[in-house]
CSV table of C-alpha atoms in Angstrom, one decimal:
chain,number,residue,atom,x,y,z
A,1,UNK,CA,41.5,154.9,48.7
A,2,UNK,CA,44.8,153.5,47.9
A,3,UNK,CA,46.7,156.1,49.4
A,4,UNK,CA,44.6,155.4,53.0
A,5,UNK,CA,45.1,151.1,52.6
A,6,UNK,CA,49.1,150.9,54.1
A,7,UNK,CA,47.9,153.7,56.6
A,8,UNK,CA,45.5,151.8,58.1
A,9,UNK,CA,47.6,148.7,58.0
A,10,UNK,CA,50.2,150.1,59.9
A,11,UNK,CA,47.6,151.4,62.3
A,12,UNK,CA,46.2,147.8,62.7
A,13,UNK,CA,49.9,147.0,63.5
A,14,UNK,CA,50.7,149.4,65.6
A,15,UNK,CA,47.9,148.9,67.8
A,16,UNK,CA,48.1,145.2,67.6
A,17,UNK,CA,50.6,143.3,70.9
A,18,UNK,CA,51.4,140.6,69.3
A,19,UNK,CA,52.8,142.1,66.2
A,20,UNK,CA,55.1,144.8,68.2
A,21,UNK,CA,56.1,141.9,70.9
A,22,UNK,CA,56.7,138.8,68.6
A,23,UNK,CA,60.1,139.7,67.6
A,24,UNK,CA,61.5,140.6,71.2
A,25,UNK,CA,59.8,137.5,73.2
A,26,UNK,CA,61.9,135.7,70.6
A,27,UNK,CA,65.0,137.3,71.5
A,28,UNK,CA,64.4,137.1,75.1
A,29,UNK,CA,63.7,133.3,75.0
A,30,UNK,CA,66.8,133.0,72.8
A,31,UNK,CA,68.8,134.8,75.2
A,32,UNK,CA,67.4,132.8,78.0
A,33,UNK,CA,68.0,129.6,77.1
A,34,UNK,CA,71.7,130.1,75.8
A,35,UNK,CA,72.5,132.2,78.5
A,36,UNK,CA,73.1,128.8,81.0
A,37,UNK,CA,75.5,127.9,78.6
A,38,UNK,CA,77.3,130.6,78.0
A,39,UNK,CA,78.0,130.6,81.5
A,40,UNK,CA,79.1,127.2,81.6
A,41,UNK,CA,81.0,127.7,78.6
A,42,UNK,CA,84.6,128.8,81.0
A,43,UNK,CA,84.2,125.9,83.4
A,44,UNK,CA,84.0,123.8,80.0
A,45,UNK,CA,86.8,125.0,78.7
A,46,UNK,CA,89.1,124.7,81.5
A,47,UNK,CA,87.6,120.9,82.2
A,48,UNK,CA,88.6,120.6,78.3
A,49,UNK,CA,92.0,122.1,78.4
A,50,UNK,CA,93.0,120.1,82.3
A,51,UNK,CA,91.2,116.7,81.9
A,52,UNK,CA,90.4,115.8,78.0
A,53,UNK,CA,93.5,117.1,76.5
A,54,UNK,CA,95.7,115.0,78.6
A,55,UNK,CA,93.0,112.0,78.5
A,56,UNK,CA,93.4,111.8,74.8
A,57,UNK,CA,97.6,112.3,74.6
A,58,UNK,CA,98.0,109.8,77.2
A,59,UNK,CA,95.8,107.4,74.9
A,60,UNK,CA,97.9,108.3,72.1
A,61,UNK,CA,101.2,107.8,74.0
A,62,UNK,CA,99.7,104.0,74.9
A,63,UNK,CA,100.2,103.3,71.2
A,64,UNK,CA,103.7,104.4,70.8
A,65,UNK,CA,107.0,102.7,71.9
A,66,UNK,CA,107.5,105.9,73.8
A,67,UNK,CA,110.8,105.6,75.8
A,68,UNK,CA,113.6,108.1,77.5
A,69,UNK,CA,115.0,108.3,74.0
A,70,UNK,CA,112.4,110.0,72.9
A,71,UNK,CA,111.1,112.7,75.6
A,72,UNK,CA,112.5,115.8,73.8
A,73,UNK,CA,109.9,115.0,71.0
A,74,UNK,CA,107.4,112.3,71.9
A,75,UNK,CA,105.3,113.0,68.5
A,76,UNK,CA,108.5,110.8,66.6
A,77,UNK,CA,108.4,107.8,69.1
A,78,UNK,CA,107.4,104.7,66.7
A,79,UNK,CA,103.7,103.3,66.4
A,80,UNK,CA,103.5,100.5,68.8
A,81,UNK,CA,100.1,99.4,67.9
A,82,UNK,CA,98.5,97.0,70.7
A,83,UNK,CA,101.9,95.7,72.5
A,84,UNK,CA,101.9,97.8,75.0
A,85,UNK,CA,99.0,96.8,75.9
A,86,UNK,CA,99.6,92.9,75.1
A,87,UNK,CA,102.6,93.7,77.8
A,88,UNK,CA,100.5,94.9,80.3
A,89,UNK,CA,98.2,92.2,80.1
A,90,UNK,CA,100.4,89.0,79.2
A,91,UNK,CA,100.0,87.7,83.2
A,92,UNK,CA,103.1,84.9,82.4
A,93,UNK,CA,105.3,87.8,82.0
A,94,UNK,CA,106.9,89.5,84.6
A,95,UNK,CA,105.5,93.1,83.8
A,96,UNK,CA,102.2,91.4,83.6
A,97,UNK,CA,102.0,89.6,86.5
A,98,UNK,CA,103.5,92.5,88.8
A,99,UNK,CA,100.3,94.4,87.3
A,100,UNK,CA,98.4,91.6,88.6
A,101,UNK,CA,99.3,91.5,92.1
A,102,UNK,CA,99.1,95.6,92.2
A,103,UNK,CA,95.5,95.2,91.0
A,104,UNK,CA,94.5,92.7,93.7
A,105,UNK,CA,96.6,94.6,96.2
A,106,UNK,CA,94.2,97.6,95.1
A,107,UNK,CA,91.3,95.5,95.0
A,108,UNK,CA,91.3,94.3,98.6
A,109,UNK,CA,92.7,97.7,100.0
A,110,UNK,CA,89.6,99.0,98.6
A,111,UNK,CA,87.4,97.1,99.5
A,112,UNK,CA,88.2,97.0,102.8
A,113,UNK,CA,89.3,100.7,103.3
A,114,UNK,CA,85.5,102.0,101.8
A,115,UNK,CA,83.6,99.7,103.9
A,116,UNK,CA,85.2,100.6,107.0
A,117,UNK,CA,85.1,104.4,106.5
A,118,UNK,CA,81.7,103.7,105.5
A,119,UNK,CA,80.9,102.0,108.7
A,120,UNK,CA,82.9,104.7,111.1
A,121,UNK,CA,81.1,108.1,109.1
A,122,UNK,CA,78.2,106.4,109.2
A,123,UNK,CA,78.3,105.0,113.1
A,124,UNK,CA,79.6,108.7,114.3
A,125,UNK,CA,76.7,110.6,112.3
A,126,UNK,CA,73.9,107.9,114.0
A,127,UNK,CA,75.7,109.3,117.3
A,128,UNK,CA,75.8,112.6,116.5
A,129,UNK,CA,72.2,113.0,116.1
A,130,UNK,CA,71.3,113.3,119.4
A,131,UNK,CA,72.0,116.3,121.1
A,132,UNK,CA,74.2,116.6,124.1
A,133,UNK,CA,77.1,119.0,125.6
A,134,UNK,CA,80.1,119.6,123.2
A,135,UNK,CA,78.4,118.4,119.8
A,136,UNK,CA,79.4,120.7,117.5
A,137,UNK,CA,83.2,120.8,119.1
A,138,UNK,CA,83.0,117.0,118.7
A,139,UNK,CA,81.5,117.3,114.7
A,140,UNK,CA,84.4,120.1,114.5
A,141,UNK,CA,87.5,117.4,116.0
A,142,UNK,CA,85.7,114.6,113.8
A,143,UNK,CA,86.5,116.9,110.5
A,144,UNK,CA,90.0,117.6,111.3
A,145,UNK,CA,91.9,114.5,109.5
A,146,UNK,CA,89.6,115.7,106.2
A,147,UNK,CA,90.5,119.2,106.4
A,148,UNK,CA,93.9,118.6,107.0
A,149,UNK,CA,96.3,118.9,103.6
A,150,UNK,CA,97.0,115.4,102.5
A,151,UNK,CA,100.8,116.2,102.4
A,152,UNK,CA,100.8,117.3,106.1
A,153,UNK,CA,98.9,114.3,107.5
A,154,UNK,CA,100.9,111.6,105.8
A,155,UNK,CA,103.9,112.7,106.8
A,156,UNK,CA,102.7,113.2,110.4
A,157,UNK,CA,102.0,109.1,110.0
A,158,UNK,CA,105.4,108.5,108.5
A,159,UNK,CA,107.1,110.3,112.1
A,160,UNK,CA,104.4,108.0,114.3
A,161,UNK,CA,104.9,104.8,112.3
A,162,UNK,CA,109.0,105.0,112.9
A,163,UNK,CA,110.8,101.7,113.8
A,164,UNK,CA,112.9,103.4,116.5
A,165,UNK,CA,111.3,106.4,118.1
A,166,UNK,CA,107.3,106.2,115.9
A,167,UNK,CA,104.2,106.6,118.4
A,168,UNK,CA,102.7,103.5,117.0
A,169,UNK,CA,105.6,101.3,118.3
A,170,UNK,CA,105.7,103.6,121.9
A,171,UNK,CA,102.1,102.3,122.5
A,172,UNK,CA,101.5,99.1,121.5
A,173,UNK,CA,104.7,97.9,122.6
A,174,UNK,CA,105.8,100.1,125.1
A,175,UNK,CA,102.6,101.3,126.9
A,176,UNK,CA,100.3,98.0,126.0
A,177,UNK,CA,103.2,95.1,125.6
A,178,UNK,CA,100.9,93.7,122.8
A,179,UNK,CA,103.9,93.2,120.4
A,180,UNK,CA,107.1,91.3,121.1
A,181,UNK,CA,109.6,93.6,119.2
A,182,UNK,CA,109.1,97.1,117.8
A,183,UNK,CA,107.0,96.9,114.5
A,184,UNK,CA,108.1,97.5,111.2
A,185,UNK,CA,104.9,99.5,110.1
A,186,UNK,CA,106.4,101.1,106.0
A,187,UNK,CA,108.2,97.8,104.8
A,188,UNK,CA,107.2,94.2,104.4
A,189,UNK,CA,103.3,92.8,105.2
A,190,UNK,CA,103.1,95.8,107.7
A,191,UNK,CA,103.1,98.4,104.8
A,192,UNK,CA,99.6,96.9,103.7
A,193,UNK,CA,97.7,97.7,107.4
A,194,UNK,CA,99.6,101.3,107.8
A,195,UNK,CA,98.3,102.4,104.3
A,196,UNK,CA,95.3,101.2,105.4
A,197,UNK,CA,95.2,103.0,108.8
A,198,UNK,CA,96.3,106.3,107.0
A,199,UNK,CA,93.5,105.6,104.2
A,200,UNK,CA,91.1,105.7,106.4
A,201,UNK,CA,91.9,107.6,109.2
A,202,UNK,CA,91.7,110.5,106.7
A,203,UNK,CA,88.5,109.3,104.8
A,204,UNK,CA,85.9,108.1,107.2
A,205,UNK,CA,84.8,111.9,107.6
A,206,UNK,CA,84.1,112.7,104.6
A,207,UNK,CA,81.5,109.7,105.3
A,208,UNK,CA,80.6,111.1,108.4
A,209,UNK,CA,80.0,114.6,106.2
A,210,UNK,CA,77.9,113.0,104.0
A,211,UNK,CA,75.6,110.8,106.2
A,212,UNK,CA,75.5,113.3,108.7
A,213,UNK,CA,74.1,115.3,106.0
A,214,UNK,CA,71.4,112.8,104.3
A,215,UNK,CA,70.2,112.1,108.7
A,216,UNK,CA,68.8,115.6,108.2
A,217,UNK,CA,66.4,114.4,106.0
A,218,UNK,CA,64.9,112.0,107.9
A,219,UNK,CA,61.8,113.3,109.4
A,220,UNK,CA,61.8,112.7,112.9
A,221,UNK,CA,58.1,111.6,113.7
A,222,UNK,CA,59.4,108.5,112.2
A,223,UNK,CA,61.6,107.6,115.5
A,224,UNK,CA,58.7,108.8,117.4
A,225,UNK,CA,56.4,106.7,115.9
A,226,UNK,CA,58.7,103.8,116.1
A,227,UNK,CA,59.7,104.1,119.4
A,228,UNK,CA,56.0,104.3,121.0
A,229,UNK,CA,55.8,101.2,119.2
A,230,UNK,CA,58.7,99.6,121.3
A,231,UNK,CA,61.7,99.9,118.5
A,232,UNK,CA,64.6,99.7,120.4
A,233,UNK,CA,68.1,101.8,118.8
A,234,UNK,CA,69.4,98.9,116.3
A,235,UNK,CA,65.8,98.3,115.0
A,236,UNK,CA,65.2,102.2,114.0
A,237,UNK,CA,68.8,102.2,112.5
A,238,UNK,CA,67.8,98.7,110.3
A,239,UNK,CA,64.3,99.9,109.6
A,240,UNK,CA,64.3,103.3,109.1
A,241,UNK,CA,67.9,105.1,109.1
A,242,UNK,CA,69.2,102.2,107.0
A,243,UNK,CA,66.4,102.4,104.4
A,244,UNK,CA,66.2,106.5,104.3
A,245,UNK,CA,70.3,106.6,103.6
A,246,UNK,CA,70.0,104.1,100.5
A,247,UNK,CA,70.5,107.4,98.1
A,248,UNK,CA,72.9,108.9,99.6
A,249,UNK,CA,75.1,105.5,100.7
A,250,UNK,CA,74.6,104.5,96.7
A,251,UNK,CA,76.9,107.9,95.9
A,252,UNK,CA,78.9,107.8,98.8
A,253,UNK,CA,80.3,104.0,98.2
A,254,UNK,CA,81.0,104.8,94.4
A,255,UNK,CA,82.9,108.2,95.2
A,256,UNK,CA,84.6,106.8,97.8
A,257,UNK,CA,85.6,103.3,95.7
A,258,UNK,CA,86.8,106.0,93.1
A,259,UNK,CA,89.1,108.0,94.9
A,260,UNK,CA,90.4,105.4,96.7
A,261,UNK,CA,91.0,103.2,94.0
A,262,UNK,CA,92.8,106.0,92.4
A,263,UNK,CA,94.8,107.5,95.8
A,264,UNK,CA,98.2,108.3,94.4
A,265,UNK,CA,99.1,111.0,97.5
A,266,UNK,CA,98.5,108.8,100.5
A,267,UNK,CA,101.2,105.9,99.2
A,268,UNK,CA,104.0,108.3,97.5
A,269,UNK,CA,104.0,110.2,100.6
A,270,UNK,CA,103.6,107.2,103.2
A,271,UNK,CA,106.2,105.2,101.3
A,272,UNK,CA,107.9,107.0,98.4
A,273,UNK,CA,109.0,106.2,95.2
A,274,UNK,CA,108.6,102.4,95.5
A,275,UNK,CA,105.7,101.5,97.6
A,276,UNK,CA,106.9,97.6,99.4
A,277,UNK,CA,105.4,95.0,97.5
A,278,UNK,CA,102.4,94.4,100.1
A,279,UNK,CA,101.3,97.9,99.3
A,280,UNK,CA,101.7,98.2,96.0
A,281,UNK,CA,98.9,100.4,94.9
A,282,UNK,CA,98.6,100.4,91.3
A,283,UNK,CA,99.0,103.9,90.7
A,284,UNK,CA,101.8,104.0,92.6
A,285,UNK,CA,102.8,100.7,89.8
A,286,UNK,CA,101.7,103.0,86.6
A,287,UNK,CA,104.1,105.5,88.3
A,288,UNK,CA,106.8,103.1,88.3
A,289,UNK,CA,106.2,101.9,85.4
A,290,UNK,CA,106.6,105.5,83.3
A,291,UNK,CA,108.9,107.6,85.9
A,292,UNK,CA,111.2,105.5,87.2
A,293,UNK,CA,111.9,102.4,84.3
A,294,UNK,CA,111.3,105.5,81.9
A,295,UNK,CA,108.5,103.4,79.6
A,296,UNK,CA,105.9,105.7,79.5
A,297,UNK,CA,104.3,103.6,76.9
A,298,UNK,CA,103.3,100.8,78.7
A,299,UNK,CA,102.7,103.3,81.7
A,300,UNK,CA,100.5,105.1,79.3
A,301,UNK,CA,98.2,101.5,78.2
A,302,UNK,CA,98.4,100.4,82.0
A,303,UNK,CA,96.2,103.5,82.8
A,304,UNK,CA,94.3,103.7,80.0
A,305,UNK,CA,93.3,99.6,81.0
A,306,UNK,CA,92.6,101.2,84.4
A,307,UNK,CA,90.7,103.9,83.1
A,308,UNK,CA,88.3,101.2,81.2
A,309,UNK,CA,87.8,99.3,84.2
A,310,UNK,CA,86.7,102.1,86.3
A,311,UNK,CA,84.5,102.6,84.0
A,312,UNK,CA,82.7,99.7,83.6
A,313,UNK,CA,82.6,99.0,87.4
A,314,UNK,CA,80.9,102.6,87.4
A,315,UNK,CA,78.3,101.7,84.8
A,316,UNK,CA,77.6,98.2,86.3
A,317,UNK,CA,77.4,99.8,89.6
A,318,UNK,CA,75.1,102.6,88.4
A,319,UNK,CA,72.6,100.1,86.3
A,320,UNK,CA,72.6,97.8,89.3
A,321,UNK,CA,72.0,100.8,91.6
A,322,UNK,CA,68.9,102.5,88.8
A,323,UNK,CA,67.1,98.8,88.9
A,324,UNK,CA,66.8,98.5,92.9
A,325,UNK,CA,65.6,102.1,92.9
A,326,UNK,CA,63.1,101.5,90.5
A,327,UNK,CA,60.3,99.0,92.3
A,328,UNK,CA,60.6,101.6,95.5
A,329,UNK,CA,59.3,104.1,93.0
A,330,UNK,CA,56.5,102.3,91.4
């Protein structure tokens, strides 16, 4: 009888499924879930090793009194503490108010370059969506200034912004007689509106991308509807296009204040090392201030400051955006 006991337990197991199966469902659910991130595990690594690592030295570098006499090893620069960043943000100084002006310069170059490539994406998409000969060639021209490398399309402005011989002079004193004298378009209070042109000549279609992109959502009964009930073109873009883009114009504003808040290319290549003072962008400033008057400690607090401010605007932006979306939901 005792001899027959583990015989028929291992019977009763063998014949029982979720005995035999236990074990391997557990792997497989294992393997499952950490298979996700063991794929993401490269892509974190490399995000790690080009974005974190210099995050946090550049952080470090903002409290050290890190100067051309100490590049060779940057680790024995003396602890500054805070001054670099009491520098940076003492606005009776000189350093501090040229910080100042660069952040207001930004500000207002911003501002005023995202809402216009906002308006123009999102003007040329409403007009896109009707169909009509040469469309798609039209959609293909519109994505030519965002397809183009940055490098190659500035310097193409820099040749038709020239004092002497530029395009931009040829026509609107030449051809159209609107201007007295031949412009200067990269020095002085000039600098400001050719930045700006160049900004967003090359940014209003990514807009158009994206709004072009969100219209396909949109079912189309809705115009239907809307225009049996006598809704002229401007009252279906304020009362349905308008309203239907609100997700997708709530990420499109914030990338596009991003990146052009932080557009280093388009003013090193328009106006080189030292952007005029009307278009002084401030990472153009941060770039002066660490690679040309060599104090890459201040340079270092000046972008860690901007850093902190991007990031607040981001999160008040974001809470601001959650709490309008909420009462559509309930």
């Amino acid at each position: 009888m005792t001899a027959t006991a583990p015989t028929a337990e291992a019977a009763a197991r063998k014949t029982s499924p979720g005995a035999e199966h236990g074990p391997r469902r557990r792997t497989g659910r294992i393997r499952r879930i950490g298979l996700p991130y063991l794929l993401l595990l490269p892509a974190l690594l490399l995000e790690l090793l080009v974005h974190l690592v210099p995050m946090v030295i550049g952080i470090v570098m903002s409290f050290k009194e890190l100067t051309q006499f100490y590049i060779r090893d940057w680790g024995a620069a003396p602890w500054a503490g805070l001054d670099n960043y009491k520098v940076s943000v003492d606005f009776d100084a000189p350093v501090g108010q040229a910080l100042l002006h660069s952040f207001f310069v930004t500000l207002a170059f911003t501002v005023l370059s995202v809402g216009l490539c906002w308006l123009i994406g999102t003007a040329a998409a409403i007009f896109m969506q009707d169909t009509f000969r040469g469309r798609g060639l039209l959609r293909a021209l519109f994505l030519v200034p965002y397809a183009l490398p940055v490098y190659a399309a500035v310097i193409t402005w820099v040749f038709m912004f020239q004092h002497d011989n530029g395009l931009v002079n040829h026509v609107l004193h030449d051809q159209l007689g609107l201007t007295d004298k031949p412009s200067f378009w990269l020095i002085g209070d000039n600098s400001f509106f050719a930045l700006l042109t160049v900004s967003v000549w090359k940014g209003w279609p990514f807009a158009f991308l994206i709004v072009m992109a969100g219209l396909q959502n949109i079912p189309r009964e809705l115009y239907e509807a809307a225009a049996l009930d006598g809704a002229g073109m401007i009252q279906q873009v304020r009362r349905i296009t308008l309203p239907s883009l609100r997700p997708v114009n709530q990420v499109l504003v914030l990338v596009l204040f991003l990146w052009t808040f932080n557009d280093f290319n388009t003013p090193f290549v328009l106006f080189g090392r030292t952007a005029p003072e009307a278009a002084d962008l401030i990472s153009v400033h941060i770039y002066q201030a660490s690679f040309v008057t060599w104090n890459f400690g201040t340079g270092s607090a000046m972008s860690v400051l901007l850093l902190l401010f991007l990031l607040v605007v981001t999160g008040v932006y974001l809470v601001l955006t959650s709490r309008q979306r909420r009462p559509s939901h309930g």
